[in-house]
Short mmCIF file of C-alpha atoms and ligand atoms in Angstrom, two decimals:
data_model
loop_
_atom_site.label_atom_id
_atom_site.label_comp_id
_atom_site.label_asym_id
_atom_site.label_seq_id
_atom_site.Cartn_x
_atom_site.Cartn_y
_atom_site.Cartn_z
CA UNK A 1 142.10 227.84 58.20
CA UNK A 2 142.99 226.50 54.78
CA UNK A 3 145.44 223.98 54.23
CA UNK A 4 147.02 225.55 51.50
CA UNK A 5 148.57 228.94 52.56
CA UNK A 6 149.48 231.42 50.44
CA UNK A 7 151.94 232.89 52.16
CA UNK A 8 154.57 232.27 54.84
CA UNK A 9 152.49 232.03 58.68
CA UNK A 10 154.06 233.30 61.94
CA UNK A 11 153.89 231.30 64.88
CA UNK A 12 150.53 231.01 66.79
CA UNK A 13 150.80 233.69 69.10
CA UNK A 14 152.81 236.46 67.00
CA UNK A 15 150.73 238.08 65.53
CA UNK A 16 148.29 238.86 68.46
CA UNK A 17 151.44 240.89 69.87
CA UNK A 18 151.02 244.26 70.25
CA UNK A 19 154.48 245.63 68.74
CA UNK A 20 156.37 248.17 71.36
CA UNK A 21 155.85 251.87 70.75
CA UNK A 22 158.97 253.90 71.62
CA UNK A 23 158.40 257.80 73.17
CA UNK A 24 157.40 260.72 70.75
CA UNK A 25 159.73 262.75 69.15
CA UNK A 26 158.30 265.12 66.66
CA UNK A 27 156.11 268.45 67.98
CA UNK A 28 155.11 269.11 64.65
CA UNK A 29 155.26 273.15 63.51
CA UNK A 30 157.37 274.05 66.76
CA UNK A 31 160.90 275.25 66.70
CA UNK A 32 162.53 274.09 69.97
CA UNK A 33 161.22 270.71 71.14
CA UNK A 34 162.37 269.00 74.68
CA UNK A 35 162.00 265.14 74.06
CA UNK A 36 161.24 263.94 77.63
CA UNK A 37 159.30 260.74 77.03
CA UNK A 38 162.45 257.84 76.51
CA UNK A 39 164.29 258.64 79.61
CA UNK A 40 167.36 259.88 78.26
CA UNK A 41 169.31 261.67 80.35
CA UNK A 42 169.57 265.53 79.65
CA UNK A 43 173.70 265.28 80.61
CA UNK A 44 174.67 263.43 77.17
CA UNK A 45 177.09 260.44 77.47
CA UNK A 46 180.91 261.07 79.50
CA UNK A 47 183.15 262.90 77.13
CA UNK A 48 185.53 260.31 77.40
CA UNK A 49 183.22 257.72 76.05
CA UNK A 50 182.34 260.01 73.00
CA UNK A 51 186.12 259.75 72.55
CA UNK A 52 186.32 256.07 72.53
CA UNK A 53 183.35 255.73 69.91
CA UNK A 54 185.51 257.69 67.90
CA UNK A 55 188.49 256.06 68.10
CA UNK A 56 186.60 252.90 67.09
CA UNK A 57 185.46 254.79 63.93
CA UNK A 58 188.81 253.92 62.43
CA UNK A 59 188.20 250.39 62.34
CA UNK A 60 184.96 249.82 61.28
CA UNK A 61 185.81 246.71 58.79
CA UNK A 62 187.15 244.53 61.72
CA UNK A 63 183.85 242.00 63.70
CA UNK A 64 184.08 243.10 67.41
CA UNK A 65 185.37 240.75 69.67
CA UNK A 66 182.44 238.53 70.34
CA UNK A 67 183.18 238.26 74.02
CA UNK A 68 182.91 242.00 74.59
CA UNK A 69 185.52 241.09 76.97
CA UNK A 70 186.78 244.97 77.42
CA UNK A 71 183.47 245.77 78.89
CA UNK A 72 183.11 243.05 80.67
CA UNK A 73 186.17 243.89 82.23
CA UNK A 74 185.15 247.32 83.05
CA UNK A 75 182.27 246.10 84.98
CA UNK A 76 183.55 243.45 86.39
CA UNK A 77 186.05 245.82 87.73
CA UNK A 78 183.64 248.32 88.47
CA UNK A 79 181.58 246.24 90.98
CA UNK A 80 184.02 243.05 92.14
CA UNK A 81 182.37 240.83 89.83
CA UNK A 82 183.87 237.58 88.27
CA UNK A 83 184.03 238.19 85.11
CA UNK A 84 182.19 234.89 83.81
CA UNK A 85 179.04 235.51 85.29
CA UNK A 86 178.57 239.24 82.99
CA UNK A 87 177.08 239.02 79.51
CA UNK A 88 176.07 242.12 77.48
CA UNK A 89 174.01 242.30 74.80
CA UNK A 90 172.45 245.00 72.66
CA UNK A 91 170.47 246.63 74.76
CA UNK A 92 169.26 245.06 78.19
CA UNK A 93 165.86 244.63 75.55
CA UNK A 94 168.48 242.45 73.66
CA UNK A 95 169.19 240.19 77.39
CA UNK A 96 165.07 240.29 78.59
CA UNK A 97 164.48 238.47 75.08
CA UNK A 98 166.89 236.00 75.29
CA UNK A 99 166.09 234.64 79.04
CA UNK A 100 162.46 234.51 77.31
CA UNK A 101 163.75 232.77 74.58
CA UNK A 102 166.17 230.20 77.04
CA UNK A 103 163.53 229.20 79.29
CA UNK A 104 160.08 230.07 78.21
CA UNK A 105 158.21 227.15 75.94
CA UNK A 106 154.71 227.34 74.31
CA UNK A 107 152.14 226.11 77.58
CA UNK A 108 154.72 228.37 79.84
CA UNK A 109 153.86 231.57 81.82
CA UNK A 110 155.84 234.40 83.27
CA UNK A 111 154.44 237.03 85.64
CA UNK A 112 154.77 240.45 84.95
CA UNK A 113 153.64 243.18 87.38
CA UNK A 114 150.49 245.35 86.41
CA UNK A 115 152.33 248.78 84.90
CA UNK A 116 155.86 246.63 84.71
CA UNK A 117 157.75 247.14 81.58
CA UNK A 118 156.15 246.59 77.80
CA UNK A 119 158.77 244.72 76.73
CA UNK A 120 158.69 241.47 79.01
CA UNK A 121 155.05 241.13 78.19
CA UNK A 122 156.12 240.86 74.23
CA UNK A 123 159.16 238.87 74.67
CA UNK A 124 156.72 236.61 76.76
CA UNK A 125 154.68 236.40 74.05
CA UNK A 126 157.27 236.18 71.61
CA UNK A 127 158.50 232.75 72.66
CA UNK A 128 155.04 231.54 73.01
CA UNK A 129 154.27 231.80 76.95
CA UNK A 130 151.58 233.54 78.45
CA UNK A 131 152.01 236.71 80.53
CA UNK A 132 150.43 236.64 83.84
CA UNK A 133 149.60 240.00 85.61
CA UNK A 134 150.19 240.53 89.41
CA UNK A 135 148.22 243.65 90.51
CA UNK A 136 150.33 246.67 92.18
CA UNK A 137 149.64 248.35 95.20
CA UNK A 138 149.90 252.38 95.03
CA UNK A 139 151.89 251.83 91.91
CA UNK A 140 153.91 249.85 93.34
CA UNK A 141 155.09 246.00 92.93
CA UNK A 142 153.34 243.90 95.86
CA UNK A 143 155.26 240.90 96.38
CA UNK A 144 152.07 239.29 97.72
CA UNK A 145 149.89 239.62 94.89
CA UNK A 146 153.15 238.48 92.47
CA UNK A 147 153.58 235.02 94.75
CA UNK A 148 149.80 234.48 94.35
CA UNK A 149 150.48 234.62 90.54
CA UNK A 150 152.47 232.03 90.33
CA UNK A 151 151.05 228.29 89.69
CA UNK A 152 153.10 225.24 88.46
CA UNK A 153 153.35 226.58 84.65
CA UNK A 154 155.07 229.97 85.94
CA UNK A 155 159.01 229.70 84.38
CA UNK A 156 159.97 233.66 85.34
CA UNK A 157 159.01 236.34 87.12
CA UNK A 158 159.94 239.84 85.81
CA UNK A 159 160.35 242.84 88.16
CA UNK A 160 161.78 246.21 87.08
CA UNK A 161 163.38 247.59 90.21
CA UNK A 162 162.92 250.97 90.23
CA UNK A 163 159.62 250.24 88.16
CA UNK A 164 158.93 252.08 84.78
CA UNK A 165 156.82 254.00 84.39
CA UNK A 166 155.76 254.37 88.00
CA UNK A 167 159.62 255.39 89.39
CA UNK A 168 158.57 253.28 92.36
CA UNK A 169 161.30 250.61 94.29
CA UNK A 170 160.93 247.61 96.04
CA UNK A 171 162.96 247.27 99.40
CA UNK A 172 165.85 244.57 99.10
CA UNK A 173 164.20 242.91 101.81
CA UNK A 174 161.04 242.31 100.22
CA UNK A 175 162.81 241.55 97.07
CA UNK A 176 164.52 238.55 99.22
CA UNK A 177 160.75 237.91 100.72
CA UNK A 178 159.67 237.74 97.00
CA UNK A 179 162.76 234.97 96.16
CA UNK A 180 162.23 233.01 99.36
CA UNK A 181 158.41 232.14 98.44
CA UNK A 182 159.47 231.21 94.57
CA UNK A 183 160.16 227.19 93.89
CA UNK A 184 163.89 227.16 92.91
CA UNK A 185 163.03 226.63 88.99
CA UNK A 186 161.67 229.90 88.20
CA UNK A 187 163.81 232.55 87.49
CA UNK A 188 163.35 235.76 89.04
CA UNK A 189 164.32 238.64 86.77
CA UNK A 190 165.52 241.81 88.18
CA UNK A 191 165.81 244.12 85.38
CA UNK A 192 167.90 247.09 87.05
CA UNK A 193 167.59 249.74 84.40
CA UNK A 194 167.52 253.15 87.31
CA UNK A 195 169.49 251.48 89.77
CA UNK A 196 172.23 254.29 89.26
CA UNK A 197 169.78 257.22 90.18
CA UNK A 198 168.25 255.27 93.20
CA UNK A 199 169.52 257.09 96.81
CA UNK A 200 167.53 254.83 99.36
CA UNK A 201 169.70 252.96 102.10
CA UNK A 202 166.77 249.79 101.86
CA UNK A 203 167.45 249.56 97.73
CA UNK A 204 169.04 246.94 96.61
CA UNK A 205 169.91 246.66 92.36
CA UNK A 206 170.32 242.65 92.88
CA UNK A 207 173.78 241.91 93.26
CA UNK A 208 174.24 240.32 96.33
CA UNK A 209 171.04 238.02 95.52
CA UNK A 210 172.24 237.06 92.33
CA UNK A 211 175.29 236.05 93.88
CA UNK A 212 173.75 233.70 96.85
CA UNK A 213 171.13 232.57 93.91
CA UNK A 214 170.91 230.21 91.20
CA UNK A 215 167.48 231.24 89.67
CA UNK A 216 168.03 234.93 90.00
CA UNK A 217 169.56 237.14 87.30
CA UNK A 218 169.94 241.43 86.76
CA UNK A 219 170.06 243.09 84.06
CA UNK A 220 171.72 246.48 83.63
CA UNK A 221 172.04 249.22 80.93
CA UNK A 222 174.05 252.38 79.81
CA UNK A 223 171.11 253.66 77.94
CA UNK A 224 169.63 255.95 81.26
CA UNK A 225 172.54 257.46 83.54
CA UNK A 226 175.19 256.64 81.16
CA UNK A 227 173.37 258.31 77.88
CA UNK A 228 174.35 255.87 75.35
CA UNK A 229 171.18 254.91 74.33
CA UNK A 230 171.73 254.64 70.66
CA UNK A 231 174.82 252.40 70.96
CA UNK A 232 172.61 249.72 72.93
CA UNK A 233 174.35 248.27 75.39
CA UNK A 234 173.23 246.26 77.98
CA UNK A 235 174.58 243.66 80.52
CA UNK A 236 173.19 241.03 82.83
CA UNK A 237 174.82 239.31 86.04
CA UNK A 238 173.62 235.79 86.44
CA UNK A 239 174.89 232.33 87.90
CA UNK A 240 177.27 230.57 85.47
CA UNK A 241 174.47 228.01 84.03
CA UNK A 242 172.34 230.65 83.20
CA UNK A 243 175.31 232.34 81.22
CA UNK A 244 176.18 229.13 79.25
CA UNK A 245 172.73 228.92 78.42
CA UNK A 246 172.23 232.36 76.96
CA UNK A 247 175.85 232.67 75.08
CA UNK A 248 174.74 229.49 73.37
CA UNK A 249 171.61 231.12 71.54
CA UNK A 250 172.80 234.94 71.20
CA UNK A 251 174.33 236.67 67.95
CA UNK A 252 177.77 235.79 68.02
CA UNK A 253 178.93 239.41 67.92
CA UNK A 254 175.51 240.98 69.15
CA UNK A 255 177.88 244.28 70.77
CA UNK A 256 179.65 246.49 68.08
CA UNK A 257 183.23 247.24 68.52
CA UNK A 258 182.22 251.00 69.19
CA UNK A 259 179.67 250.20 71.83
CA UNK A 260 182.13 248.22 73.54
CA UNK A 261 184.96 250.78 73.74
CA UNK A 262 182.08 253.29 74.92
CA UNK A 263 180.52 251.43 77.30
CA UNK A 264 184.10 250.93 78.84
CA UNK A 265 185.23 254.30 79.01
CA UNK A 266 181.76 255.49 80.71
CA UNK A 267 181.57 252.87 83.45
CA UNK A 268 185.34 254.66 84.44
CA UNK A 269 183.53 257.90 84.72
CA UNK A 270 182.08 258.18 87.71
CA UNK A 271 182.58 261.66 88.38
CA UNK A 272 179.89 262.55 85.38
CA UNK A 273 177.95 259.81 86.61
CA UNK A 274 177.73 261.43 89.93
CA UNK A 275 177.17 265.02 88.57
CA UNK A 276 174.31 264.02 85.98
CA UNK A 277 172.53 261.84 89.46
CA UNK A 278 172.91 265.18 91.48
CA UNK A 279 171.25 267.00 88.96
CA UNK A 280 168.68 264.08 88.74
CA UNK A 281 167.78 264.29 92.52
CA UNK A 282 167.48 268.11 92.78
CA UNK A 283 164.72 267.95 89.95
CA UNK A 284 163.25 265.04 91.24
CA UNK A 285 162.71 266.88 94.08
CA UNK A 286 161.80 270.32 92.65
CA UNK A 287 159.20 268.58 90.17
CA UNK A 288 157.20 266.53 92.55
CA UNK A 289 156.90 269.82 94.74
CA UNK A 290 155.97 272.06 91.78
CA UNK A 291 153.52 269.78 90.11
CA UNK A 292 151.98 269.13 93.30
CA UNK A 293 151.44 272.73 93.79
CA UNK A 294 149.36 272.72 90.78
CA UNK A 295 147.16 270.51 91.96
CA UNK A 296 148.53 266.91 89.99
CA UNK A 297 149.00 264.19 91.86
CA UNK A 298 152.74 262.78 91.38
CA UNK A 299 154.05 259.51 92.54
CA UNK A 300 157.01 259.55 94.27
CA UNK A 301 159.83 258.35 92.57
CA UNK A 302 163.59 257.31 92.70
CA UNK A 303 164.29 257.13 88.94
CA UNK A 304 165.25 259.64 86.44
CA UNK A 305 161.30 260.50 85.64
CA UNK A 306 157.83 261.45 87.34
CA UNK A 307 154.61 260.02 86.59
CA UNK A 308 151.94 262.64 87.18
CA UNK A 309 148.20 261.78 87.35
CA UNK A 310 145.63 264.37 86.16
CA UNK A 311 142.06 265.47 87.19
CA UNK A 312 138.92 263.61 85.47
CA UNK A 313 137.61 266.80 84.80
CA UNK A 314 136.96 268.35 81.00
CA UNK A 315 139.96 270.05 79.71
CA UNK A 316 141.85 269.07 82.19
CA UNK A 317 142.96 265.41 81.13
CA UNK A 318 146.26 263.67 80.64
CA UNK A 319 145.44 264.28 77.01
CA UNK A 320 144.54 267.34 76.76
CA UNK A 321 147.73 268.12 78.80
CA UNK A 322 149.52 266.22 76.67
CA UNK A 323 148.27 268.36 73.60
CA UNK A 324 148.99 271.51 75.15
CA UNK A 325 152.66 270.82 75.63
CA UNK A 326 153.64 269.05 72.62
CA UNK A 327 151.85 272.67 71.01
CA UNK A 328 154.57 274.11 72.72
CA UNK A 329 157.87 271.89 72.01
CA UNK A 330 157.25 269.56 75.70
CA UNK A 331 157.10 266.11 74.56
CA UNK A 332 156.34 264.04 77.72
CA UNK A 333 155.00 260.14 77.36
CA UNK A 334 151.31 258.76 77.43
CA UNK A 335 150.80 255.66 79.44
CA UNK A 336 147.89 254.29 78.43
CA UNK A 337 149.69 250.89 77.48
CA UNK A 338 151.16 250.90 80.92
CA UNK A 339 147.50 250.91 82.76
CA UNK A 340 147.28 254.90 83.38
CA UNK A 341 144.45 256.45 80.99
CA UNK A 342 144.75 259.33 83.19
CA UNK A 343 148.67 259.94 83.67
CA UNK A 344 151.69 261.42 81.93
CA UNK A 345 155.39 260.50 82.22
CA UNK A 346 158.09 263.20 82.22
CA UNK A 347 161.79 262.50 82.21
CA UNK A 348 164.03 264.42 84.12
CA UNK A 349 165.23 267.34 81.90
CA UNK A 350 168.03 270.30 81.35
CA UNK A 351 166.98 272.84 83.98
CA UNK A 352 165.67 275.09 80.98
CA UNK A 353 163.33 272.12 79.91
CA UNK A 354 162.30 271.48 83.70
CA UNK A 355 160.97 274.80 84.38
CA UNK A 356 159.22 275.10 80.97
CA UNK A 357 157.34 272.17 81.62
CA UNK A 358 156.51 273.89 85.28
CA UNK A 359 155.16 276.96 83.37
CA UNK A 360 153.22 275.50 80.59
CA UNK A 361 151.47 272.77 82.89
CA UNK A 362 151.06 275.90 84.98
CA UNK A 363 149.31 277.67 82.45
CA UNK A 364 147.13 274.54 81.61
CA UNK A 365 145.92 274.09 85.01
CA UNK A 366 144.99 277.85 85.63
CA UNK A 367 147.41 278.22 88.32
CA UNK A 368 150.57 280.08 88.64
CA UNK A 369 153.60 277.67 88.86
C1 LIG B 1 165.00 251.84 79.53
C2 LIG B 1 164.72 250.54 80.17
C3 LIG B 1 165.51 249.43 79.89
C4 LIG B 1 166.74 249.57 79.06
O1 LIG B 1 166.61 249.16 77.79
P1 LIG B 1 167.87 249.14 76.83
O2 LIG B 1 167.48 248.07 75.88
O3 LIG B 1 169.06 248.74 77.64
O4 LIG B 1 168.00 250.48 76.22
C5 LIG B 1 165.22 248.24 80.51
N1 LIG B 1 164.20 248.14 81.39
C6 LIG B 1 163.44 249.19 81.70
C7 LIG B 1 162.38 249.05 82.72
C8 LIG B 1 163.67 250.42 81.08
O5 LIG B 1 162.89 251.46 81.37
#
């Protein structure tokens, strides 16, 4: 390297990040496209929160309150938590790049799970520490191979529980298993994002171990059940240190005043949170059966999408599946980043979008759906 630059240099390590690249949304030349490859939900956000954003559109030259304090208070409400340990931030992305930022130096590492979540690997990366991938075991996180990961430089350990894009859950028990065998510095990140979809009596979101923890935090969002995705909000429930730690780095008003008054009026509806998970778990169910019939292979899942795993045979590729739907308005979501060269990711849909996929994919594979 020269010793006179030329120009202003990023930090070692930024530039060999690979930036995140969000779900198609274009089918170019068709009429009616289904985006299915972001999991947003099909229902659209409550009414009543479309009412607060609203509202808050009459104020727009006020700062929000910084403390987002009428969310906070809807959540802590919500699930009988003190109201000290909840921070939001834009986004749960917003939260996962701050605990990166709070406790990961250059020389660090953090294990992430083999098809875990892009975003921890480039907030890992982002602050300078090394990622550290634990295998998974029939897509799914194995606790065993994530302990074995971790040597004295490890700082946190990310888990998305249910896992994207695999839909898979760990058991609370082996979640506890998993906190028991870390040393009591590294923080164990549960990044909760489904949680609301999951129906399994051994699932756990994180709560309770949060709360009988101090190196264990989870992180929340209304971008999947609640469909407020482009208002990015996210929260996190961690012990009071960690808390302190974060507020003292964030943007000072990192929620807008809309977001807030959204975010509070959809954690109150429950009754369209309930109605859009029932219509989750029906297609859940009706799309692993019909995709199965067609001769994919689909891993089971608990979270608002399916990730379906196509023959190596000639024509009959993830790609070339992928081709063939977006040709007809079905935009589902390549994993190759994630570790699946072979695999495509649908989200749950409207019923209309559902069975279209059914019948095209039908069509591809030479089968009748
Ligand atoms: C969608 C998703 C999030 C949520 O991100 P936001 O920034 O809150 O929209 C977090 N983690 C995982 C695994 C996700 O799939």
């Amino acid at each position: 390297m020269s010793s006179e630059l030329n120009q202003p240099v990023p930090r070692p390590g930024i530039l060999d990040i690979a930036a995140y690249v969000p779900g198609k949304e274009h089918a170019p030349g068709v009429a009616r496209v289904f985006k299915l490859s972001s999991n947003e939900t099909p229902m659209g956000p409550s009414p009543r929160a479309i009412e607060a954003f609203r509202q808050g559109a009459g104020h727009l030259e006020l700062y929000p309150d910084g403390q987002a304090m009428a969310l906070r208070e809807a959540i802590a409400e919500k699930y009988g938590l003190n109201l000290s340990n909840i921070l939001c931030g834009n986004g749960s992305d917003e939260l996962l790049g701050l605990l990166c930022h709070v406790y990961l130096s250059p020389g660090d590492e953090a294990v992430i799970t083999e098809h875990g979540f892009l975003v921890y690997k480039i907030q890992i990366m982002g602050a300078g520490a090394t990622p550290v991938v634990a295998k998974e075991k029939d897509c799914t996180v194995d606790v065993d191979a994530v302990l074995a990961a971790v040597t004295p430089k490890t700082k946190i350990v990310f888990i998305a529980n249910p896992g994207n894009p695999t839909g898979t859950y760990v058991a609370a028990s082996e979640i506890r298993r998993l906190h028991a065998g870390l040393p009591k510095h590294v923080l164990l990140v549960l990044d909760a994002a489904y949680a609301e979809y999951v129906r399994r009596n051994d699932y756990e979101a994180g709560i309770e171990l949060v709360s009988s923890a101090r190196n264990v935090v989870m992180t929340r969002t209304f971008s999947k059940v609640y469909g407020l995705a482009a208002l990015r909000i996210g929260w996190i429930y961690a012990p009071a240190a960690i808390i302190d730690a974060m507020n003292r780095v964030r943007g000072p008003f990192n929620l807008n005043a809309p977001a807030i008054a959204a975010g509070a009026a959809a954690i109150r509806d429950q009754d369209f949170v309930d109605k859009a998970v029932e219509h989750n778990l029906l297609w859940i169910d009706k799309l692993t059966h019909a995709l199965t019939d067609l001769g994919l292979k689909v891993t089971p899942s608990v979270a608002n999408f399916v990730l379906m795993h196509f023959p190596d045979v000639d024509g009959k590729r993830a790609a070339d599946a992928d081709a063939f739907l977006t040709s007809r308005g079905y935009i589902l979501r390549a994993v190759k980043g994630y570790g699946f060269a072979n695999s495509l990711r649908m989200t749950i849909g409207s019923e209309e979008a559902n069975r279209g996929v059914i019948e095209t994919l039908g069509e591809f594979m030479g089968r009748k759906a």
